[in-house]
XYZ file of C-alpha atoms in Angstrom:
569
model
C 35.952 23.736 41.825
C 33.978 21.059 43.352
C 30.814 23.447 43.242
C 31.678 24.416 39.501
C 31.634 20.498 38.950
C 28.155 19.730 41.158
C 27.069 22.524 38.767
C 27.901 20.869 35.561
C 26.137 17.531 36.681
C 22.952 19.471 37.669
C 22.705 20.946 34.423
C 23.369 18.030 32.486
C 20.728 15.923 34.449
C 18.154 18.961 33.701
C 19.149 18.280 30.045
C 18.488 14.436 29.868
C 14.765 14.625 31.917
C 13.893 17.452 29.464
C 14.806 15.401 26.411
C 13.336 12.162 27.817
C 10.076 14.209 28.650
C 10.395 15.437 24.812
C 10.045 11.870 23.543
C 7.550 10.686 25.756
C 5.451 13.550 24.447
C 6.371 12.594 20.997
C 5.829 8.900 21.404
C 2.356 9.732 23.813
C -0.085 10.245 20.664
C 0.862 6.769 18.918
C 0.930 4.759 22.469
C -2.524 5.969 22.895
C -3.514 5.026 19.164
C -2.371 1.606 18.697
C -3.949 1.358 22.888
C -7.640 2.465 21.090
C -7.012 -0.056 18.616
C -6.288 -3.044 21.122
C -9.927 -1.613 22.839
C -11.466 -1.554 19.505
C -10.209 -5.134 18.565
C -11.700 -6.156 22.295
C -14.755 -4.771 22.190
C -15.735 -5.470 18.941
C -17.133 -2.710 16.009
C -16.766 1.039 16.787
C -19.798 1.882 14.705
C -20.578 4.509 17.544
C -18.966 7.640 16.929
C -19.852 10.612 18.567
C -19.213 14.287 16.628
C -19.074 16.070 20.071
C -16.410 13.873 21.723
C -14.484 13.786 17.744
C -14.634 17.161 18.164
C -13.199 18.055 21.825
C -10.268 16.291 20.681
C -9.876 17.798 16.840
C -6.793 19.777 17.689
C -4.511 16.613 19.331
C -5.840 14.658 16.189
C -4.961 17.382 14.073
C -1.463 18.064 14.707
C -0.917 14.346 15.216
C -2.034 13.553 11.492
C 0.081 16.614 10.608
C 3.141 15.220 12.490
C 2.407 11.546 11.232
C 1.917 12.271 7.410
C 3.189 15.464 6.989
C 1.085 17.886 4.054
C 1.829 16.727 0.437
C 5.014 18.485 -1.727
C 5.392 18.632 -4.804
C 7.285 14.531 -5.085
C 4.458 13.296 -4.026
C 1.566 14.529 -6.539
C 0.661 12.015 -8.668
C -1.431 12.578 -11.639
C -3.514 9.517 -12.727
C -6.353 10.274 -14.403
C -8.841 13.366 -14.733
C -12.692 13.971 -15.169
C -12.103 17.690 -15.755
C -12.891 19.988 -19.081
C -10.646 22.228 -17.811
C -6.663 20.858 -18.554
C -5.485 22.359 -15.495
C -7.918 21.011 -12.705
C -6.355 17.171 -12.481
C -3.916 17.939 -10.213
C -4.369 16.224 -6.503
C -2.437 14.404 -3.992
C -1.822 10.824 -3.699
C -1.194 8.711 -0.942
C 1.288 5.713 -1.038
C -0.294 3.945 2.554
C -0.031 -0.027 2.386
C -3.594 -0.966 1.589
C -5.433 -2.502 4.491
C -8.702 -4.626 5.033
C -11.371 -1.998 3.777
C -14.180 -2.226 1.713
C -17.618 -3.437 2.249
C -17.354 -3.914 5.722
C -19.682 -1.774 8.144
C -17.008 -0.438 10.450
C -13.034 -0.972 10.633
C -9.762 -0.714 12.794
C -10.303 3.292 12.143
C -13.467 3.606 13.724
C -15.821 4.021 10.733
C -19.345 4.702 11.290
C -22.207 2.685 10.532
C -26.323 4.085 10.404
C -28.577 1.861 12.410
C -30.931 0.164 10.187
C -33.724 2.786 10.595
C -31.266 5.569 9.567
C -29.964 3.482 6.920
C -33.460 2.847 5.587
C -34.699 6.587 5.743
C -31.114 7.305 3.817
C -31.067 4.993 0.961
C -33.805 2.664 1.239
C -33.764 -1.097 1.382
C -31.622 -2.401 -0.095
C -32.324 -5.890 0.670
C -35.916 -5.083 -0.706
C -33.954 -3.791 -4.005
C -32.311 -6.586 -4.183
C -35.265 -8.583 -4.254
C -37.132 -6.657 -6.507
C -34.657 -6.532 -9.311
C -34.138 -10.885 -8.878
C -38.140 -10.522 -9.521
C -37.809 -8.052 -12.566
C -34.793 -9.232 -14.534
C -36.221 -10.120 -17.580
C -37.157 -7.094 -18.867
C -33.969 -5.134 -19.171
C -32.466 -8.443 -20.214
C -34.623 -8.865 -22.719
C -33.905 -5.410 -24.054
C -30.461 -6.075 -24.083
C -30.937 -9.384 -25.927
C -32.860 -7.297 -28.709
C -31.276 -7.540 -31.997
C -31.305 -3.328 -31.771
C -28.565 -3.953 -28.860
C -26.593 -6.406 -30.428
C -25.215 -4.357 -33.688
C -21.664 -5.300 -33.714
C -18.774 -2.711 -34.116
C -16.588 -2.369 -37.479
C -13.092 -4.278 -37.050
C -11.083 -2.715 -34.672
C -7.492 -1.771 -35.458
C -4.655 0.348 -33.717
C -5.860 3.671 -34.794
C -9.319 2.998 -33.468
C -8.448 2.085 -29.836
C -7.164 4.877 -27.533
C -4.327 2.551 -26.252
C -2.440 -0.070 -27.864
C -1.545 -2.884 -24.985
C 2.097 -3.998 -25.813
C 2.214 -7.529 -24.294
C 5.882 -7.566 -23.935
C 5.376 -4.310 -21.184
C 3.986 -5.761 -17.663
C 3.191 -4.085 -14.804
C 4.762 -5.124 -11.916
C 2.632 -4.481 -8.894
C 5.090 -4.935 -6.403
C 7.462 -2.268 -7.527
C 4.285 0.370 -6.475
C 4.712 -0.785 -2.799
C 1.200 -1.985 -2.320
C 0.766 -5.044 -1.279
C -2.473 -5.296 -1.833
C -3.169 -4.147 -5.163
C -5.404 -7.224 -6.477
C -7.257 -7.611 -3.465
C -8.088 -6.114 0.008
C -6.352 -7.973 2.154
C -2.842 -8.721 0.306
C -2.837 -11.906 1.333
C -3.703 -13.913 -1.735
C -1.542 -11.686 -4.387
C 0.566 -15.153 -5.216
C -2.649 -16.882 -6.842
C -3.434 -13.338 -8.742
C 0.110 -13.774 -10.837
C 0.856 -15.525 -13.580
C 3.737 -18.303 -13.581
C 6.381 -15.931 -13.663
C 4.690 -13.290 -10.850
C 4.219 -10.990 -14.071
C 0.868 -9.007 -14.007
C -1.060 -9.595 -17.280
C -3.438 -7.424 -19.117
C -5.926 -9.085 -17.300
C -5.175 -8.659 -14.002
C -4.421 -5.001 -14.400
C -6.927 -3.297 -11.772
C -10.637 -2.354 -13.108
C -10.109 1.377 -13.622
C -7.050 0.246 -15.846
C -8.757 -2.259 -17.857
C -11.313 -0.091 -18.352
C -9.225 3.122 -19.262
C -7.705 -0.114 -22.216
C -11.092 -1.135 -23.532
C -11.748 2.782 -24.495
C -11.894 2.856 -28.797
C -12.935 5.106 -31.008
C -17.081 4.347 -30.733
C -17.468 3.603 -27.174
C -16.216 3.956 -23.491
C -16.772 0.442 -22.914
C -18.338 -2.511 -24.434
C -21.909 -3.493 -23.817
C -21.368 -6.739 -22.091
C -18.107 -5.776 -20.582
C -17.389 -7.957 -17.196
C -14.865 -4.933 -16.512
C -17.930 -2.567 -15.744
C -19.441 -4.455 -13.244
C -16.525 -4.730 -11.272
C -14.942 -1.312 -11.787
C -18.604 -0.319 -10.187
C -17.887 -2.756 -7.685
C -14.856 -0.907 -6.934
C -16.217 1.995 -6.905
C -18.109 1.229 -3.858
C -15.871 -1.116 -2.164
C -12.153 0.281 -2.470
C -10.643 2.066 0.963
C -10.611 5.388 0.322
C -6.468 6.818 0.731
C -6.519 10.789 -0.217
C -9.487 13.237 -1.068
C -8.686 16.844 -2.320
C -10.739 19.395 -3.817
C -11.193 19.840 -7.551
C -10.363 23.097 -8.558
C -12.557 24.637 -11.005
C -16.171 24.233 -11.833
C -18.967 26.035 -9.450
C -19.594 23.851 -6.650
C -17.847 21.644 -4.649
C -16.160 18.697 -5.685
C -13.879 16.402 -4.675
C -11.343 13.936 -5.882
C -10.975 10.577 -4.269
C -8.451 8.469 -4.794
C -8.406 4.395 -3.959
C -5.490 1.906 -2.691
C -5.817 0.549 -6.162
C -4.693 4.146 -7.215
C -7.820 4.547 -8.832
C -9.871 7.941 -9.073
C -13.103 9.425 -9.356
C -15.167 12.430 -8.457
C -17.036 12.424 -5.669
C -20.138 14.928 -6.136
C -21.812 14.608 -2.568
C -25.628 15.014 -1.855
C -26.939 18.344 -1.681
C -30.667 17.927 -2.072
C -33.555 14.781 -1.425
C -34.815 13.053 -4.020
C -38.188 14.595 -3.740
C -37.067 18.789 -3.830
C -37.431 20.222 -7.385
C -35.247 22.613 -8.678
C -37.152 25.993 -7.339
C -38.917 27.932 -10.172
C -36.992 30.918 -9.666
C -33.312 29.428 -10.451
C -31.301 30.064 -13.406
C -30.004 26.878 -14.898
C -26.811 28.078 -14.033
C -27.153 28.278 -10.337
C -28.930 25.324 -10.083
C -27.599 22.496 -7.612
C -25.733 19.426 -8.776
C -27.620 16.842 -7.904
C -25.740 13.215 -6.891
C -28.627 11.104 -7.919
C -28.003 12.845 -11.670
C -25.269 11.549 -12.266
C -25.641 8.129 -11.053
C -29.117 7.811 -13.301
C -27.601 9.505 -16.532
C -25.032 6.700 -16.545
C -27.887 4.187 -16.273
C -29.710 6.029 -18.914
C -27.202 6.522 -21.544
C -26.237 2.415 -20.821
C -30.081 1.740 -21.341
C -30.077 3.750 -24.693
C -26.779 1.926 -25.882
C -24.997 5.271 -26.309
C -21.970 4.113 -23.763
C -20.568 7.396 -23.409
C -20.781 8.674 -19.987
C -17.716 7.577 -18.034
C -18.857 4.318 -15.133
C -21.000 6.143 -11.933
C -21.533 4.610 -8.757
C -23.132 5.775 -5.243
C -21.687 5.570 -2.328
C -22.506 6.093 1.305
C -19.347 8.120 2.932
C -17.926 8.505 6.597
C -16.869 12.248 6.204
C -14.914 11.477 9.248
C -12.701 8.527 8.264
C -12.998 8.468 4.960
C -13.021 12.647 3.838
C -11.347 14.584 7.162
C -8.830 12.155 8.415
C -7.675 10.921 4.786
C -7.320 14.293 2.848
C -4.212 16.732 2.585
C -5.965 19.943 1.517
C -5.875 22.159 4.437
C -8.717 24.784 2.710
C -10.864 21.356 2.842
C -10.139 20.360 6.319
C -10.334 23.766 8.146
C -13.807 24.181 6.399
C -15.179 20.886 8.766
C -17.071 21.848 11.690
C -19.822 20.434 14.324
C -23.400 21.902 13.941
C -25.756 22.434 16.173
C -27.522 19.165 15.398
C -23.993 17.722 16.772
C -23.558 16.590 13.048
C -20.347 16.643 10.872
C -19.967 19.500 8.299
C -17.790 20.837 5.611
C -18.178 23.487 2.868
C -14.744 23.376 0.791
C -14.630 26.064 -1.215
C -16.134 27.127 -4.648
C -17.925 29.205 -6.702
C -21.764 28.655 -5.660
C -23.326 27.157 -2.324
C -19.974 26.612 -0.372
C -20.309 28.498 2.822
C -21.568 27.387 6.277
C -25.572 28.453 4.939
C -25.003 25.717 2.398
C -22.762 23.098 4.291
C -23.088 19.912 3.900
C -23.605 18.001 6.846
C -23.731 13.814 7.923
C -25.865 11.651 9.594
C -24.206 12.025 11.970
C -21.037 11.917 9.606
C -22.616 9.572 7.158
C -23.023 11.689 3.654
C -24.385 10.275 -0.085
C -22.674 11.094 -3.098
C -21.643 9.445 -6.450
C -18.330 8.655 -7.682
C -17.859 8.807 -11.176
C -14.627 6.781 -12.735
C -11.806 8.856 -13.709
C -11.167 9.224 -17.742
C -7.313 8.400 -18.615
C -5.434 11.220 -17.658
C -5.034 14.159 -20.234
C -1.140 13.556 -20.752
C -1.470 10.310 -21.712
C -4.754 10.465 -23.823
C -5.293 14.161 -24.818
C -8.993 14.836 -25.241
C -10.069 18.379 -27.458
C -13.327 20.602 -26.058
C -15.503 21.864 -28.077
C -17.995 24.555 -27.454
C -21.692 23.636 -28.321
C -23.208 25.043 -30.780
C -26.530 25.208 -29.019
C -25.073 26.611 -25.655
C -27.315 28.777 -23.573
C -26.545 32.501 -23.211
C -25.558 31.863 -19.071
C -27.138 35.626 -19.140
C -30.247 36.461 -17.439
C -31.481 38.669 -19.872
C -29.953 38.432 -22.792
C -30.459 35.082 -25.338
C -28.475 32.809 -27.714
C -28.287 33.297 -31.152
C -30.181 29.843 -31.828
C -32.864 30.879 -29.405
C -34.308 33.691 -32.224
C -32.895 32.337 -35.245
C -34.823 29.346 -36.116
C -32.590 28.527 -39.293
C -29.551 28.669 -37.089
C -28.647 24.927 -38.068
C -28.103 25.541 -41.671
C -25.625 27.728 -41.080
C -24.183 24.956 -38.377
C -24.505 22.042 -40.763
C -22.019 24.631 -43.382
C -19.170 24.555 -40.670
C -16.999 22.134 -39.460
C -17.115 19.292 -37.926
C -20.344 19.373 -38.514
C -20.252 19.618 -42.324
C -19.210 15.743 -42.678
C -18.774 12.445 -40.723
C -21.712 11.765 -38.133
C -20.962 14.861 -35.422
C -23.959 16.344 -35.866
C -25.701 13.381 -35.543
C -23.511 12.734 -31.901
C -25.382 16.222 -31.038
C -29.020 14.993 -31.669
C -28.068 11.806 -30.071
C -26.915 14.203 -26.716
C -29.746 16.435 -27.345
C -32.263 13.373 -26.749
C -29.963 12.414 -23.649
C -30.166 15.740 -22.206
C -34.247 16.472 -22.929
C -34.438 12.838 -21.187
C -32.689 13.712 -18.153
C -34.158 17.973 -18.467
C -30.365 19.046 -18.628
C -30.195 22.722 -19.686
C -26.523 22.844 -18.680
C -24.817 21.575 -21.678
C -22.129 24.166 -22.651
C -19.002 22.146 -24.205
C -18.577 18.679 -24.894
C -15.502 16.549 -25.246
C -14.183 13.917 -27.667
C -10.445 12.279 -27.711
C -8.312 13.975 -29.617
C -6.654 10.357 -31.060
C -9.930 9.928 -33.028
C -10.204 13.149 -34.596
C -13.907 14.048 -35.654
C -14.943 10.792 -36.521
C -15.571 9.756 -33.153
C -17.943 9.988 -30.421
C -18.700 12.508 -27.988
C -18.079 12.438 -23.978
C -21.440 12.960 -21.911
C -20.105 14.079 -19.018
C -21.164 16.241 -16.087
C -24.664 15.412 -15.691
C -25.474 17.006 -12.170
C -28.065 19.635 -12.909
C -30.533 16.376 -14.766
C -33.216 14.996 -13.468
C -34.269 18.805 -11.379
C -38.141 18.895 -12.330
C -40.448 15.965 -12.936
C -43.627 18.378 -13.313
C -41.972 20.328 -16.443
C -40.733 19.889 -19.703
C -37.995 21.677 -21.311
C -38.994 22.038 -24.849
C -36.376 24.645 -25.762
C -33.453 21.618 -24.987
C -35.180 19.926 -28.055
C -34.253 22.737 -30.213
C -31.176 21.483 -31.919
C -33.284 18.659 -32.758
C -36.493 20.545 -34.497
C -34.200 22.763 -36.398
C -31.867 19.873 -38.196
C -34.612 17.418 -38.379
C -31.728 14.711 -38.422
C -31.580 11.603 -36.318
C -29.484 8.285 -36.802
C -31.782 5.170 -37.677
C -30.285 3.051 -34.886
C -31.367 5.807 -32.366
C -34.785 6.736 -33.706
C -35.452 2.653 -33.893
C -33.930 1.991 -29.914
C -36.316 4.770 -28.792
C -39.291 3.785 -30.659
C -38.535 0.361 -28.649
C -38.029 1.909 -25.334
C -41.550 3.711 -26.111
C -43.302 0.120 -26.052
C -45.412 -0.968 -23.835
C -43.440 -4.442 -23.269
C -39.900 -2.260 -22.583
C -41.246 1.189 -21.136
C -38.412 3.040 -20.174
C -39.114 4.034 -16.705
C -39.383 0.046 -15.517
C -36.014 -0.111 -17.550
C -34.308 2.582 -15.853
C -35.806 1.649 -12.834
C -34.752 -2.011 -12.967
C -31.165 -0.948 -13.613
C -31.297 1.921 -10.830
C -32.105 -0.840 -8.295
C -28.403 -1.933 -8.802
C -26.792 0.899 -7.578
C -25.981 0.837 -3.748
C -28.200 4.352 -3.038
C -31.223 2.573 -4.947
C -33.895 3.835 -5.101
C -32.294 6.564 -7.183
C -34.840 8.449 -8.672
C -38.574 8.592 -7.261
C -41.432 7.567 -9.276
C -42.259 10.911 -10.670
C -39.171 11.437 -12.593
C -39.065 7.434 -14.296
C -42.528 8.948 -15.660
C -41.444 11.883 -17.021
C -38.750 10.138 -18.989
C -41.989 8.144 -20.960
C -43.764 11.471 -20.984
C -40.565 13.060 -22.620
C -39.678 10.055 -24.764
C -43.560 10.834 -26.726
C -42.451 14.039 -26.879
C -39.114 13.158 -29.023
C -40.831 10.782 -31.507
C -43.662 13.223 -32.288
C -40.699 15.895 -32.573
C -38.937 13.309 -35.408
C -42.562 12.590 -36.784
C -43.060 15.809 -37.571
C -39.603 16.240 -39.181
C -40.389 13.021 -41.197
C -43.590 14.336 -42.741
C -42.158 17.808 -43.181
C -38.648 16.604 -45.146
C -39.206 12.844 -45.960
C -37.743 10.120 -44.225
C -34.959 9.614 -46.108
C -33.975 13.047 -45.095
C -34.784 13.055 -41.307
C -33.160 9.720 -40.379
C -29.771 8.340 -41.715
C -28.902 5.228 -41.865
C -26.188 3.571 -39.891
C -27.202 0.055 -38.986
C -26.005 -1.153 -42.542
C -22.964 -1.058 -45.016
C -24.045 2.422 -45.905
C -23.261 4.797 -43.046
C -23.604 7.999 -42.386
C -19.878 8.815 -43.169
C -20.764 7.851 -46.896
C -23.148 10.838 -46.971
C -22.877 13.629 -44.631
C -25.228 15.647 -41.936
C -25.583 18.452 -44.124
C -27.313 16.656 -47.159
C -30.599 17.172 -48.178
């Protein structure tokens, strides 16, 4: 009996060591994380990561960020905004993680890396020297924008004509969403953000929300809109919570979202600003280029068309702010180390995402550009239309407008591009694209609020700006065959063509702005001139073949172009 009972105790000691072992396992992980961060607090920045060491511990981090945040369910998708054509692709995780001190800061608490100066340099240039630069060249592009051309105001706008109405008995309290520091990065200072009665105004909505409010039926934003500026900002600066992969589309993508809960879509770098597009690609396998997309939103600002959604680059930890952030397991198995001890991923997509076409750091540093989120699609529906000059995406075989050179007359016959001025939104994207040598223009969007009589979307812009030495003349198609061009476009690029504008030291001023500047290399700014000749001498000819009054319709007075439509002659 006593033996049975000696027994009984042995076993039950056994029992508590193993369980007290089990939760000294469990709590070992977070002893030795908050210890790192007492080190790191100590000793200052931990700018000095090193892949090889990250690596030899990947599977203890893994399963720790596993056991800490557990993979996203289906309760905690939440669906903000999307960039996509496709309806389906704007699904992606979301992180509710009380915002910390982030931003513009070179390292932080979570051991962000920061180039030296000389990698810095060799990666995006000077930036100090940018800075400069554009202080010394300001008054050029100010003085285009202070050019009567730039200043036509917009008819009266009523409820029908802006995408949301703002009700200002609804507030949004930013409390209730659990983050703290919604207004600002640290969370310290939300009191002085709130009105009197710790309501948050219109106004002090964050910038991606403000800006999703100022959308109306003939722009994405207004010209002098102090919104832009510091949704770019943002775009730059926020702390990066959850990435995930976008589905759809042919290369890799991935969707980023803020502790502001703002999005965007982060296309990373895939090619130097010197390499050309090869000769041998199809324009359907070429890369998507990050640079694209941040100059086509500086180009389409500089011709006043406002329709490509806010684009920002951005120099990225793929470490801290890609690996150890996102939820997609497909992303983070495809991370590795090369053999140049450099951090790599490859996601997973149609073209160019394999470990031959990884993208890799410096060491885990990566470019890319972050383009703003549009509202999301159940909460402003937006329609896609096919365009009517899309390529064949065959090699062989061609498009119907490619051997039919009266192919617009039978365009101009069907709608919506019998009336109202979306034919004209065509030529106007036409120039954009022949600008930038986009071939890669297959649909379009416009918000389906609006109708026809509304502007269209320029998005997706990656496979621009590919070859400096060669013009695509076939892009200018649409615009020799319909010989149409609005008067306030034809008139802004006969400006940009001066010698007192020029629109490479335009572009090129407003590139300098962007935190990747220099942007695009000389030789490109001077094939935009070189292509902007080429667009007036394709309207001269139209004008001397059909008569002015023909070519170019007026829309800078009373009598606009909805008063007489695309299709007269």
């Amino acid at each position: 009996m006593i033996l049975f009972r000696k027994f009984r105790v042995l076993i039950l000691m056994v029992f508590l060591v193993a369980c007290t072992l089990h939760i000294m396992i469990d709590l070992l992980p977070k002893l030795e994380k908050r210890a790192a961060g007492a080190d790191g607090e100590e000793g200052g920045c931990q700018c000095a990561q090193h892949p090889g060491r990250e690596a030899q511990g990947w599977g203890k981090q893994r399963a720790r960020s596993a056991a800490e945040a557990g993979w996203p369910n289906k309760h905690t998708l939440r669906i903000l905004q999307d960039f996509s054509n496709e309806p389906s692709s704007n699904l992606t995780s979301h992180s509710l993680e009380k915002s910390t001190a982030g931003g513009d800061r070179a390292g932080d608490s979570r051991g962000r890396t920061g180039p030296s100066a000389k990698e810095r340099k060799a990666l995006i240039g000077d930036a100090s020297g940018a800075r400069t630069a554009s202080a010394q060249a300001l008054s050029r592009l100010s003085a285009l924008f202070e050019h009567p051309l730039y200043k036509v105001d917009l008819p009266p706008l009523t409820d029908d004509d802006t995408l949301f109405n703002v009700n200002n008995d609804i507030r949004f309290y930013p409390r209730a969403t659990g983050n703290q520091g919604w207004h600002n990065e640290e969370g310290a200072e939300d009191e002085d953000e709130f009105s009197p009665t710790a309501e948050a105004t219109a106004d002090s909505y964050p910038n991606w929300l403000r800006f999703h409010i100022g959308i109306n039926r003939y722009e994405l934003y207004p010209r002098h809109s102090p919104v832009l500026d510091s949704l770019l900002k943002d775009l730059v600066t926020q702390r990066i919570t959850s990435v995930a992969m976008k589905s759809g589309g042919t290369q890799l993508k991935l969707i980023m979202t803020f502790q502001n809960y703002g999005q965007a879509l982060f296309k990373p770098m895939k090619q130097t600003r010197e390499q050309e597009t090869p000769p041998d690609f199809f324009y359907f396998s070429d890369f998507e280029r990050h640079n694209a997309e941040i100059a086509a939103f500086h180009l389409d600002r500089v011709l006043d068309f406002r329709r490509v959604p806010p684009v920002a680059g951005r120099l990225v930890n793929m470490t801290s702010e890609i690996r150890d952030v996102t939820r997609d397991k497909k992303l983070w198995r495809t991370f590795f180390i090369s053999p140049a001890n450099n951090v790599c991923f490859y996601g997973e997509c149609s073209y160019y995402c394999s470990t031959e076409h990884a993208l890799c750091g410096k060491p885990d540093q990566i470019e890319g550009s972050l383009a703003a989120f549009l509202p999301d699609l159940n909460l402003a529906k937006r329609k896609t239309w096919r365009n009517p000059w899309r390529r064949s995406y065959h090699k062989r075989k061609k498009a119907e407008w490619e051997v039919d050179p009266d192919y617009c007359d039978e365009v101009k016959q069907t709608p919506p591009y019998d009336r109202g001025t979306r034919l004209l939104d065509v030529m106007d994207m036409t120039i954009f694209d022949f600008l930038m040598g986009n071939m890669d223009r297959h649909h379009y969007e416009t918000f389906e609020k609006f109708g026809n009589d509304t502007f269209i979307i320029h998005l997706d812009n990656g496979r621009g700006f590919g070859k400096h030495s060669h013009d695509e003349l076939s892009i200018l198609v649409p615009l020799s065959q319909c010989c149409r061009v609005r008067k306030s476009t034809y008139l802004r690029l006969q400006l940009l063509a001066k010698e007192e504008y020029q629109l490479s030291s335009l572009m090129e001023e407003s590139l300098l702005r962007d935190r990747l500047s220099p942007v695009l290399i000389q030789p490109h700014l001077l094939a935009m001139d070189r292509r902007l000749r080429l667009v007036l001498q394709v309207v001269a000819d139209c004008i001397e073949k059909e008569g002015y009054v023909n070519v170019v319709e007026e829309d800078l007075s009373g009598d606009t172009a909805n008063h007489r439509g695309p299709g007269h002659r």
